[in-house]
Amino acid sequence: MPLGVWAQDLGWGRLSGGVESNSIWYVGGGIRSNNYVKLDYVRGRFGAGIQAEYYPSPLLGYDSNLKGLGLPGKYLSWTDTCWSITAGDFYDQFGTGVALRSWEDRALGWNNSLGGGRATFRTPNDLFSMRLLGGWRRKGLWYGADWLTGTELAFHFGDWDLQGSAVYKRRAVGDGMQTEYAWSALAAYAGHGFNALAEWVGVRGGNAQTLELGYAYGRFSSSLKVRRLQNMLDPMGMNYLPSLSQEQHYMLASLNPYTTFAAGELGGSLDLFYRLKTWIFHLSGTYIWTLPQALENHTVLRMGYREVNLDVEKRWTRRFKTTAFVSIQEYSPSHGERNGTDIQNVFVLDASVKVSREVTLRGQFQYLYSQELTRDWMAASLEMVTVSGWAVHVQDMYNHGDTKEHYYNVGGSWTRGGFKVDLSYGHQRAGLVCSGGVCRWQPEYTGGILRLSYNF
């Protein structure tokens, strides 16, 4: 931060950025590390930035093409009153992202930035705007042969927004190139505590429809999302299809997450919130069917996933609060092709107490009951956080059904301003790691983890 303020005071613009390092010592497998440095500079209407990445050996579960040192992020930009232009590497999204989304998530090891150019224009009253972009998709630390270009037009009328977009792709297949396309139309409304969004996306041989509704009044709020997908898998990985299921934060509730079946699914999710003095109630549910077009032996909708979640938070005093959570989940590993399903019921008690002005303790106990997979689990954690920036934790997840194996983690962190260091040691279970409803596979390992970050 001092560097940014110093540069700004001298009239040289503002510099911001960050450094991040994630390293793991794998018992029996050596040390692997993912490292990032990002810098952004702005002076008036001019902007520039870089992102350097260094992978002596990428962490397990990440793209093996991430090897060595590279500069995959670099750009120059100019922003005027009604228009802007960017040359270099950038991220963007059309509509809800089903037609096009380029984005970065380091927890997933995901980065599908575009290297090329983008231009935008809008009228002074924001009644109309447009974007035109094109570029090569990132591959590893450089660019691949896949090319994409797209445009989006948007109109704004009071509480209404209308958007339309078209995307053209050329994907490398063998020794040649294959042409793909996508288009979308979106209408959105927001006003008087109510919001609504409807989007239709078409691709070669497939389509998707999304409907989102939300309402808030006083202590009550609700949201509903319905989505249908058919043949929406993008080989270029330039669309965004997060799962409709609840994004779980408790260890056992996220043990076996559902992943989107892009070949064909129809589903909906509902969230209801209500606050009553010192109580907060949250009820959510998801039901997802597999389309018969995506199955070999069925001609009707088949259940792919369903869940019901209820959490109740109660603040008993200014220092003490509890949360009780229940999740009932049922998942078809074959997406409905076969009759068998996996059912699990998760129960959580979460308590937090402020023992002094300086120290807060948080404890959890979790239990998972199931007759399928590896059957029953239990988990517990204890965390201490201080206002001076220190935090320590210990947790264990134990399968007392089939494997009788412990998955434990103990560690601590220190935060001061924009700097944070996190050190831990544990045994990690193999499974899916999810962020924003998108998941990657994480192999099992035992080892020590060191995370460093600094942002200014």
Short mmCIF file of N, CA, C and O in Angstrom, two decimals, residues 67-190:
data_model
loop_
_atom_site.label_atom_id
_atom_site.label_comp_id
_atom_site.label_asym_id
_atom_site.label_seq_id
_atom_site.Cartn_x
_atom_site.Cartn_y
_atom_site.Cartn_z
N LYS A 67 4.36 -25.78 -16.01
CA LYS A 67 5.72 -26.15 -15.62
C LYS A 67 6.66 -25.03 -16.02
O LYS A 67 6.69 -24.59 -17.17
N GLY A 68 7.42 -24.52 -15.02
CA GLY A 68 8.40 -23.49 -15.32
C GLY A 68 7.87 -22.09 -15.03
O GLY A 68 6.91 -21.89 -14.29
N LEU A 69 8.53 -21.11 -15.65
CA LEU A 69 8.23 -19.69 -15.44
C LEU A 69 7.58 -19.12 -16.69
O LEU A 69 8.03 -19.39 -17.80
N GLY A 70 6.53 -18.34 -16.50
CA GLY A 70 5.87 -17.73 -17.65
C GLY A 70 5.22 -16.40 -17.30
O GLY A 70 5.12 -16.03 -16.12
N LEU A 71 4.80 -15.70 -18.33
CA LEU A 71 4.12 -14.41 -18.17
C LEU A 71 2.79 -14.50 -18.93
O LEU A 71 2.59 -13.84 -19.95
N PRO A 72 1.85 -15.30 -18.43
CA PRO A 72 0.59 -15.52 -19.17
C PRO A 72 -0.39 -14.37 -19.07
O PRO A 72 -1.38 -14.35 -19.79
N GLY A 73 -0.14 -13.41 -18.19
CA GLY A 73 -1.03 -12.26 -18.05
C GLY A 73 -0.29 -10.97 -18.34
O GLY A 73 0.69 -10.64 -17.66
N LYS A 74 -0.74 -10.22 -19.35
CA LYS A 74 -0.11 -8.94 -19.70
C LYS A 74 -1.11 -8.16 -20.55
O LYS A 74 -1.76 -8.73 -21.42
N TYR A 75 -1.25 -6.87 -20.27
CA TYR A 75 -2.22 -6.09 -21.02
C TYR A 75 -1.90 -4.61 -20.97
O TYR A 75 -1.21 -4.12 -20.07
N LEU A 76 -2.43 -3.89 -21.94
CA LEU A 76 -2.45 -2.44 -21.98
C LEU A 76 -3.89 -2.03 -22.25
O LEU A 76 -4.58 -2.68 -23.04
N SER A 77 -4.35 -0.95 -21.61
CA SER A 77 -5.73 -0.54 -21.80
C SER A 77 -5.85 0.98 -21.79
O SER A 77 -5.02 1.68 -21.20
N TRP A 78 -6.89 1.47 -22.45
CA TRP A 78 -7.23 2.89 -22.44
C TRP A 78 -8.75 3.00 -22.28
O TRP A 78 -9.51 2.38 -23.01
N THR A 79 -9.16 3.77 -21.27
CA THR A 79 -10.59 3.92 -20.98
C THR A 79 -10.98 5.38 -21.12
O THR A 79 -10.47 6.24 -20.40
N ASP A 80 -11.89 5.66 -22.06
CA ASP A 80 -12.40 7.00 -22.24
C ASP A 80 -13.80 7.08 -21.65
O ASP A 80 -14.29 6.13 -21.04
N THR A 81 -14.48 8.21 -21.86
CA THR A 81 -15.80 8.41 -21.28
C THR A 81 -16.80 7.38 -21.78
O THR A 81 -17.56 6.79 -21.00
N CYS A 82 -16.81 7.14 -23.08
CA CYS A 82 -17.81 6.25 -23.66
C CYS A 82 -17.22 5.01 -24.32
O CYS A 82 -17.98 4.20 -24.86
N TRP A 83 -15.91 4.85 -24.31
CA TRP A 83 -15.33 3.68 -24.95
C TRP A 83 -14.05 3.26 -24.25
O TRP A 83 -13.47 4.01 -23.48
N SER A 84 -13.64 2.03 -24.49
CA SER A 84 -12.38 1.52 -23.93
C SER A 84 -11.81 0.49 -24.89
O SER A 84 -12.54 -0.10 -25.70
N ILE A 85 -10.51 0.28 -24.78
CA ILE A 85 -9.84 -0.72 -25.60
C ILE A 85 -8.78 -1.41 -24.76
O ILE A 85 -8.10 -0.77 -23.95
N THR A 86 -8.67 -2.72 -24.92
CA THR A 86 -7.69 -3.52 -24.20
C THR A 86 -6.92 -4.38 -25.19
O THR A 86 -7.54 -5.01 -26.06
N ALA A 87 -5.61 -4.41 -25.07
CA ALA A 87 -4.77 -5.28 -25.89
C ALA A 87 -3.94 -6.15 -24.96
O ALA A 87 -3.30 -5.66 -24.04
N GLY A 88 -4.00 -7.46 -25.19
CA GLY A 88 -3.25 -8.39 -24.33
C GLY A 88 -4.16 -9.47 -23.79
O GLY A 88 -5.05 -9.96 -24.49
N ASP A 89 -3.94 -9.84 -22.54
CA ASP A 89 -4.69 -10.93 -21.91
C ASP A 89 -5.78 -10.35 -21.02
O ASP A 89 -5.54 -9.40 -20.26
N PHE A 90 -6.97 -10.94 -21.10
CA PHE A 90 -8.10 -10.39 -20.35
C PHE A 90 -9.11 -11.50 -20.06
O PHE A 90 -9.05 -12.61 -20.60
N TYR A 91 -10.07 -11.16 -19.17
CA TYR A 91 -11.18 -12.02 -18.83
C TYR A 91 -12.47 -11.29 -19.17
O TYR A 91 -12.55 -10.07 -19.10
N ASP A 92 -13.51 -12.06 -19.51
CA ASP A 92 -14.79 -11.43 -19.80
C ASP A 92 -15.90 -12.48 -19.70
O ASP A 92 -15.63 -13.69 -19.60
N GLN A 93 -17.14 -12.00 -19.75
CA GLN A 93 -18.30 -12.88 -19.62
C GLN A 93 -19.47 -12.27 -20.37
O GLN A 93 -19.73 -11.07 -20.29
N PHE A 94 -20.21 -13.12 -21.10
CA PHE A 94 -21.45 -12.72 -21.74
C PHE A 94 -22.62 -13.31 -20.95
O PHE A 94 -22.65 -14.52 -20.68
N GLY A 95 -23.58 -12.48 -20.57
CA GLY A 95 -24.75 -12.97 -19.85
C GLY A 95 -24.36 -13.64 -18.55
O GLY A 95 -23.53 -13.14 -17.78
N THR A 96 -24.94 -14.81 -18.29
CA THR A 96 -24.64 -15.56 -17.07
C THR A 96 -23.38 -16.41 -17.20
O THR A 96 -22.99 -17.08 -16.24
N GLY A 97 -22.75 -16.41 -18.37
CA GLY A 97 -21.53 -17.18 -18.57
C GLY A 97 -21.73 -18.49 -19.28
O GLY A 97 -20.77 -19.18 -19.60
N VAL A 98 -22.99 -18.87 -19.54
CA VAL A 98 -23.25 -20.15 -20.22
C VAL A 98 -22.74 -20.10 -21.66
O VAL A 98 -22.25 -21.09 -22.19
N ALA A 99 -22.86 -18.95 -22.31
CA ALA A 99 -22.37 -18.81 -23.69
C ALA A 99 -20.86 -18.55 -23.71
O ALA A 99 -20.14 -19.09 -24.56
N LEU A 100 -20.37 -17.74 -22.76
CA LEU A 100 -18.94 -17.42 -22.73
C LEU A 100 -18.57 -16.91 -21.35
O LEU A 100 -19.24 -16.03 -20.80
N ARG A 101 -17.53 -17.49 -20.79
CA ARG A 101 -16.91 -16.93 -19.59
C ARG A 101 -15.44 -17.31 -19.56
O ARG A 101 -15.09 -18.48 -19.62
N SER A 102 -14.58 -16.29 -19.48
CA SER A 102 -13.16 -16.52 -19.23
C SER A 102 -12.87 -15.98 -17.84
O SER A 102 -13.26 -14.86 -17.52
N TRP A 103 -12.19 -16.77 -17.01
CA TRP A 103 -12.02 -16.41 -15.60
C TRP A 103 -10.86 -17.18 -15.00
O TRP A 103 -10.33 -18.12 -15.60
N GLU A 104 -10.47 -16.77 -13.80
CA GLU A 104 -9.37 -17.42 -13.08
C GLU A 104 -9.85 -17.82 -11.69
O GLU A 104 -10.53 -17.05 -11.01
N ASP A 105 -9.49 -19.02 -11.27
CA ASP A 105 -9.71 -19.49 -9.90
C ASP A 105 -8.49 -20.33 -9.52
O ASP A 105 -8.34 -21.46 -9.96
N ARG A 106 -7.62 -19.75 -8.69
CA ARG A 106 -6.36 -20.43 -8.37
C ARG A 106 -6.58 -21.66 -7.50
O ARG A 106 -5.79 -22.60 -7.54
N ALA A 107 -7.66 -21.67 -6.70
CA ALA A 107 -7.94 -22.86 -5.89
C ALA A 107 -8.25 -24.06 -6.76
O ALA A 107 -7.99 -25.21 -6.37
N LEU A 108 -8.79 -23.81 -7.95
CA LEU A 108 -9.09 -24.89 -8.89
C LEU A 108 -7.96 -25.12 -9.88
O LEU A 108 -7.99 -26.10 -10.63
N GLY A 109 -6.99 -24.18 -9.94
CA GLY A 109 -5.98 -24.26 -10.97
C GLY A 109 -6.56 -23.95 -12.33
O GLY A 109 -6.09 -24.46 -13.36
N TRP A 110 -7.58 -23.09 -12.36
CA TRP A 110 -8.29 -22.79 -13.61
C TRP A 110 -7.97 -21.38 -14.09
O TRP A 110 -8.08 -20.43 -13.33
N ASN A 111 -7.60 -21.27 -15.36
CA ASN A 111 -7.38 -19.96 -15.96
C ASN A 111 -7.54 -20.12 -17.47
O ASN A 111 -6.69 -20.73 -18.13
N ASN A 112 -8.65 -19.62 -18.00
CA ASN A 112 -8.89 -19.71 -19.45
C ASN A 112 -8.95 -18.31 -20.07
O ASN A 112 -9.84 -17.99 -20.85
N SER A 113 -7.99 -17.47 -19.70
CA SER A 113 -7.94 -16.10 -20.22
C SER A 113 -7.77 -16.12 -21.74
O SER A 113 -7.33 -17.10 -22.34
N LEU A 114 -8.12 -14.99 -22.33
CA LEU A 114 -7.98 -14.81 -23.77
C LEU A 114 -6.84 -13.83 -24.05
O LEU A 114 -6.73 -12.81 -23.37
N GLY A 115 -6.03 -14.14 -25.03
CA GLY A 115 -4.95 -13.25 -25.44
C GLY A 115 -5.26 -12.66 -26.80
O GLY A 115 -5.27 -13.37 -27.80
N GLY A 116 -5.57 -11.35 -26.84
CA GLY A 116 -5.94 -10.71 -28.09
C GLY A 116 -6.34 -9.27 -27.85
O GLY A 116 -5.54 -8.47 -27.36
N GLY A 117 -7.61 -8.93 -28.12
CA GLY A 117 -8.07 -7.56 -27.95
C GLY A 117 -9.54 -7.48 -27.63
O GLY A 117 -10.32 -8.39 -27.95
N ARG A 118 -9.94 -6.37 -27.00
CA ARG A 118 -11.34 -6.13 -26.65
C ARG A 118 -11.61 -4.64 -26.76
O ARG A 118 -10.80 -3.81 -26.35
N ALA A 119 -12.77 -4.30 -27.31
CA ALA A 119 -13.21 -2.91 -27.41
C ALA A 119 -14.64 -2.80 -26.89
O ALA A 119 -15.46 -3.70 -27.14
N THR A 120 -14.93 -1.73 -26.16
CA THR A 120 -16.27 -1.52 -25.63
C THR A 120 -16.74 -0.11 -25.98
O THR A 120 -15.93 0.80 -26.17
N PHE A 121 -18.05 0.03 -26.04
CA PHE A 121 -18.65 1.33 -26.29
C PHE A 121 -19.97 1.41 -25.56
O PHE A 121 -20.71 0.43 -25.47
N ARG A 122 -20.30 2.59 -25.02
CA ARG A 122 -21.60 2.82 -24.40
C ARG A 122 -22.02 4.26 -24.65
O ARG A 122 -21.17 5.16 -24.79
N THR A 123 -23.31 4.48 -24.69
CA THR A 123 -23.82 5.83 -24.85
C THR A 123 -23.73 6.57 -23.51
O THR A 123 -23.70 5.94 -22.46
N PRO A 124 -23.68 7.89 -23.52
CA PRO A 124 -23.54 8.65 -22.27
C PRO A 124 -24.63 8.36 -21.25
O PRO A 124 -24.39 8.39 -20.05
N ASN A 125 -25.85 8.04 -21.69
CA ASN A 125 -26.95 7.75 -20.77
C ASN A 125 -27.07 6.26 -20.44
O ASN A 125 -28.05 5.84 -19.80
N ASP A 126 -26.12 5.45 -20.88
CA ASP A 126 -26.11 4.00 -20.64
C ASP A 126 -27.30 3.28 -21.26
O ASP A 126 -27.61 2.15 -20.88
N LEU A 127 -27.97 3.91 -22.20
CA LEU A 127 -29.09 3.25 -22.85
C LEU A 127 -28.64 2.06 -23.69
O LEU A 127 -29.34 1.05 -23.80
N PHE A 128 -27.44 2.18 -24.27
CA PHE A 128 -26.93 1.14 -25.16
C PHE A 128 -25.45 0.93 -24.91
O PHE A 128 -24.71 1.89 -24.64
N SER A 129 -25.00 -0.31 -24.98
CA SER A 129 -23.58 -0.62 -24.88
C SER A 129 -23.27 -1.83 -25.74
O SER A 129 -24.16 -2.64 -26.05
N MET A 130 -22.01 -1.96 -26.11
CA MET A 130 -21.60 -3.11 -26.90
C MET A 130 -20.15 -3.47 -26.58
O MET A 130 -19.37 -2.63 -26.11
N ARG A 131 -19.84 -4.74 -26.81
CA ARG A 131 -18.48 -5.25 -26.64
C ARG A 131 -18.11 -6.10 -27.84
O ARG A 131 -18.94 -6.84 -28.36
N LEU A 132 -16.86 -5.99 -28.24
CA LEU A 132 -16.31 -6.82 -29.31
C LEU A 132 -14.97 -7.33 -28.83
O LEU A 132 -14.12 -6.54 -28.39
N LEU A 133 -14.77 -8.65 -28.89
CA LEU A 133 -13.52 -9.21 -28.39
C LEU A 133 -13.08 -10.39 -29.24
O LEU A 133 -13.88 -11.01 -29.97
N GLY A 134 -11.81 -10.69 -29.16
CA GLY A 134 -11.26 -11.84 -29.86
C GLY A 134 -9.89 -12.19 -29.29
O GLY A 134 -9.17 -11.31 -28.80
N GLY A 135 -9.56 -13.47 -29.32
CA GLY A 135 -8.25 -13.86 -28.81
C GLY A 135 -8.04 -15.35 -28.82
O GLY A 135 -8.96 -16.14 -29.09
N TRP A 136 -6.80 -15.75 -28.51
CA TRP A 136 -6.45 -17.15 -28.39
C TRP A 136 -6.62 -17.58 -26.94
O TRP A 136 -6.28 -16.83 -26.00
N ARG A 137 -7.12 -18.78 -26.74
CA ARG A 137 -7.31 -19.29 -25.39
C ARG A 137 -5.98 -19.68 -24.78
O ARG A 137 -5.11 -20.25 -25.45
N ARG A 138 -5.81 -19.38 -23.52
CA ARG A 138 -4.59 -19.75 -22.81
C ARG A 138 -4.47 -21.27 -22.75
O ARG A 138 -5.44 -21.99 -22.56
N LYS A 139 -3.24 -21.76 -22.88
CA LYS A 139 -2.93 -23.17 -22.70
C LYS A 139 -1.60 -23.25 -21.98
O LYS A 139 -0.57 -22.80 -22.50
N GLY A 140 -1.59 -23.81 -20.78
CA GLY A 140 -0.37 -23.84 -19.99
C GLY A 140 0.05 -22.42 -19.64
O GLY A 140 -0.72 -21.63 -19.12
N LEU A 141 1.28 -22.07 -19.96
CA LEU A 141 1.81 -20.74 -19.68
C LEU A 141 1.87 -19.85 -20.92
O LEU A 141 2.47 -18.79 -20.89
N TRP A 142 1.23 -20.31 -22.01
CA TRP A 142 1.22 -19.50 -23.23
C TRP A 142 -0.15 -19.60 -23.87
O TRP A 142 -1.15 -19.62 -23.17
N TYR A 143 -0.23 -19.66 -25.19
CA TYR A 143 -1.50 -19.75 -25.89
C TYR A 143 -1.56 -21.07 -26.65
O TYR A 143 -0.55 -21.60 -27.10
N GLY A 144 -2.79 -21.56 -26.80
CA GLY A 144 -3.02 -22.71 -27.66
C GLY A 144 -3.45 -22.26 -29.04
O GLY A 144 -3.42 -21.07 -29.37
N ALA A 145 -3.86 -23.22 -29.86
CA ALA A 145 -4.30 -22.89 -31.22
C ALA A 145 -5.76 -22.48 -31.27
O ALA A 145 -6.22 -21.94 -32.28
N ASP A 146 -6.53 -22.71 -30.19
CA ASP A 146 -7.95 -22.39 -30.18
C ASP A 146 -8.17 -20.88 -30.20
O ASP A 146 -7.56 -20.14 -29.41
N TRP A 147 -9.07 -20.43 -31.07
CA TRP A 147 -9.35 -19.00 -31.26
C TRP A 147 -10.82 -18.73 -31.01
O TRP A 147 -11.68 -19.56 -31.35
N LEU A 148 -11.12 -17.57 -30.47
CA LEU A 148 -12.50 -17.21 -30.17
C LEU A 148 -12.71 -15.73 -30.47
O LEU A 148 -11.84 -14.90 -30.19
N THR A 149 -13.87 -15.40 -31.03
CA THR A 149 -14.27 -14.01 -31.18
C THR A 149 -15.74 -13.90 -30.84
O THR A 149 -16.51 -14.85 -31.04
N GLY A 150 -16.14 -12.76 -30.30
CA GLY A 150 -17.53 -12.61 -29.88
C GLY A 150 -17.93 -11.17 -29.75
O GLY A 150 -17.08 -10.27 -29.66
N THR A 151 -19.24 -10.95 -29.73
CA THR A 151 -19.77 -9.61 -29.53
C THR A 151 -21.03 -9.68 -28.69
O THR A 151 -21.75 -10.69 -28.72
N GLU A 152 -21.28 -8.62 -27.93
CA GLU A 152 -22.48 -8.53 -27.10
C GLU A 152 -23.07 -7.14 -27.22
O GLU A 152 -22.35 -6.13 -27.16
N LEU A 153 -24.38 -7.07 -27.38
CA LEU A 153 -25.13 -5.81 -27.41
C LEU A 153 -26.05 -5.79 -26.20
O LEU A 153 -26.67 -6.81 -25.87
N ALA A 154 -26.17 -4.64 -25.55
CA ALA A 154 -27.01 -4.53 -24.36
C ALA A 154 -27.80 -3.22 -24.40
O ALA A 154 -27.28 -2.17 -24.81
N PHE A 155 -29.05 -3.30 -23.94
CA PHE A 155 -29.94 -2.15 -23.85
C PHE A 155 -30.47 -2.04 -22.42
O PHE A 155 -30.81 -3.05 -21.81
N HIS A 156 -30.53 -0.83 -21.91
CA HIS A 156 -31.00 -0.59 -20.54
C HIS A 156 -32.17 0.38 -20.56
O HIS A 156 -32.04 1.51 -21.03
N PHE A 157 -33.33 -0.10 -20.08
CA PHE A 157 -34.53 0.73 -20.02
C PHE A 157 -35.07 0.72 -18.59
O PHE A 157 -35.75 -0.22 -18.18
N GLY A 158 -34.75 1.73 -17.82
CA GLY A 158 -35.25 1.80 -16.45
C GLY A 158 -34.81 0.61 -15.64
O GLY A 158 -33.61 0.39 -15.41
N ASP A 159 -35.76 -0.24 -15.23
CA ASP A 159 -35.45 -1.43 -14.43
C ASP A 159 -35.16 -2.65 -15.28
O ASP A 159 -34.93 -3.74 -14.73
N TRP A 160 -35.17 -2.48 -16.60
CA TRP A 160 -34.99 -3.62 -17.50
C TRP A 160 -33.63 -3.57 -18.19
O TRP A 160 -33.13 -2.51 -18.54
N ASP A 161 -33.06 -4.77 -18.41
CA ASP A 161 -31.84 -4.94 -19.19
C ASP A 161 -32.08 -6.03 -20.22
O ASP A 161 -32.59 -7.12 -19.89
N LEU A 162 -31.69 -5.75 -21.47
CA LEU A 162 -31.79 -6.73 -22.55
C LEU A 162 -30.40 -6.91 -23.14
O LEU A 162 -29.72 -5.92 -23.43
N GLN A 163 -29.99 -8.17 -23.32
CA GLN A 163 -28.66 -8.45 -23.85
C GLN A 163 -28.74 -9.54 -24.90
O GLN A 163 -29.53 -10.48 -24.79
N GLY A 164 -27.90 -9.41 -25.90
CA GLY A 164 -27.77 -10.45 -26.91
C GLY A 164 -26.31 -10.61 -27.29
O GLY A 164 -25.57 -9.63 -27.35
N SER A 165 -25.87 -11.84 -27.49
CA SER A 165 -24.45 -12.07 -27.79
C SER A 165 -24.29 -13.20 -28.80
O SER A 165 -25.18 -14.04 -28.98
N ALA A 166 -23.14 -13.19 -29.47
CA ALA A 166 -22.78 -14.24 -30.42
C ALA A 166 -21.30 -14.53 -30.25
O ALA A 166 -20.49 -13.61 -30.09
N VAL A 167 -20.95 -15.81 -30.27
CA VAL A 167 -19.57 -16.25 -30.08
C VAL A 167 -19.20 -17.21 -31.20
O VAL A 167 -19.95 -18.15 -31.51
N TYR A 168 -18.05 -17.00 -31.81
CA TYR A 168 -17.53 -17.86 -32.86
C TYR A 168 -16.20 -18.44 -32.41
O TYR A 168 -15.33 -17.71 -31.93
N LYS A 169 -16.06 -19.76 -32.54
CA LYS A 169 -14.86 -20.43 -32.05
C LYS A 169 -14.26 -21.30 -33.15
O LYS A 169 -14.98 -21.92 -33.94
N ARG A 170 -12.92 -21.33 -33.15
CA ARG A 170 -12.19 -22.28 -34.00
C ARG A 170 -11.29 -23.10 -33.10
O ARG A 170 -10.37 -22.56 -32.47
N ARG A 171 -11.58 -24.40 -33.05
CA ARG A 171 -10.89 -25.29 -32.11
C ARG A 171 -10.00 -26.26 -32.88
O ARG A 171 -10.40 -26.84 -33.89
N ALA A 172 -8.78 -26.44 -32.36
CA ALA A 172 -7.84 -27.37 -32.98
C ALA A 172 -8.27 -28.80 -32.72
O ALA A 172 -8.45 -29.21 -31.57
N VAL A 173 -8.45 -29.57 -33.81
CA VAL A 173 -8.80 -30.99 -33.72
C VAL A 173 -7.87 -31.75 -34.64
O VAL A 173 -7.97 -31.64 -35.86
N GLY A 174 -6.96 -32.52 -34.05
CA GLY A 174 -5.98 -33.22 -34.86
C GLY A 174 -5.11 -32.23 -35.63
O GLY A 174 -4.53 -31.32 -35.05
N ASP A 175 -5.05 -32.40 -36.96
CA ASP A 175 -4.25 -31.50 -37.79
C ASP A 175 -5.08 -30.36 -38.37
O ASP A 175 -4.55 -29.52 -39.11
N GLY A 176 -6.36 -30.32 -38.05
CA GLY A 176 -7.22 -29.28 -38.61
C GLY A 176 -7.90 -28.44 -37.54
O GLY A 176 -7.56 -28.51 -36.35
N MET A 177 -8.86 -27.63 -37.99
CA MET A 177 -9.61 -26.75 -37.10
C MET A 177 -11.09 -27.04 -37.25
O MET A 177 -11.58 -27.28 -38.37
N GLN A 178 -11.81 -27.02 -36.14
CA GLN A 178 -13.25 -27.25 -36.14
C GLN A 178 -13.96 -25.99 -35.69
O GLN A 178 -13.57 -25.36 -34.71
N THR A 179 -15.02 -25.63 -36.41
CA THR A 179 -15.76 -24.41 -36.11
C THR A 179 -16.90 -24.69 -35.14
O THR A 179 -17.66 -25.65 -35.33
N GLU A 180 -17.04 -23.87 -34.13
CA GLU A 180 -18.15 -23.93 -33.17
C GLU A 180 -18.74 -22.53 -33.04
O GLU A 180 -18.10 -21.52 -33.38
N TYR A 181 -19.95 -22.46 -32.51
CA TYR A 181 -20.56 -21.16 -32.27
C TYR A 181 -21.51 -21.25 -31.08
O TYR A 181 -21.93 -22.33 -30.68
N ALA A 182 -21.83 -20.10 -30.53
CA ALA A 182 -22.83 -20.00 -29.46
C ALA A 182 -23.49 -18.64 -29.56
O ALA A 182 -22.87 -17.67 -30.01
N TRP A 183 -24.74 -18.57 -29.15
CA TRP A 183 -25.45 -17.30 -29.10
C TRP A 183 -26.34 -17.29 -27.88
O TRP A 183 -26.71 -18.34 -27.35
N SER A 184 -26.67 -16.09 -27.40
CA SER A 184 -27.52 -16.00 -26.21
C SER A 184 -28.40 -14.77 -26.29
O SER A 184 -28.04 -13.77 -26.91
N ALA A 185 -29.55 -14.86 -25.63
CA ALA A 185 -30.48 -13.73 -25.46
C ALA A 185 -30.90 -13.71 -24.00
O ALA A 185 -31.28 -14.75 -23.44
N LEU A 186 -30.82 -12.54 -23.39
CA LEU A 186 -31.08 -12.42 -21.95
C LEU A 186 -31.95 -11.20 -21.67
O LEU A 186 -31.75 -10.14 -22.27
N ALA A 187 -32.89 -11.37 -20.75
CA ALA A 187 -33.71 -10.26 -20.26
C ALA A 187 -33.69 -10.30 -18.74
O ALA A 187 -33.82 -11.37 -18.14
N ALA A 188 -33.48 -9.14 -18.11
CA ALA A 188 -33.40 -9.08 -16.65
C ALA A 188 -34.17 -7.87 -16.15
O ALA A 188 -34.22 -6.82 -16.80
N TYR A 189 -34.76 -8.04 -14.96
CA TYR A 189 -35.53 -6.97 -14.31
C TYR A 189 -35.15 -6.91 -12.85
O TYR A 189 -34.99 -7.96 -12.20
N ALA A 190 -35.03 -5.71 -12.29
CA ALA A 190 -34.75 -5.54 -10.86
C ALA A 190 -35.44 -4.28 -10.37
O ALA A 190 -35.22 -3.19 -10.92
#
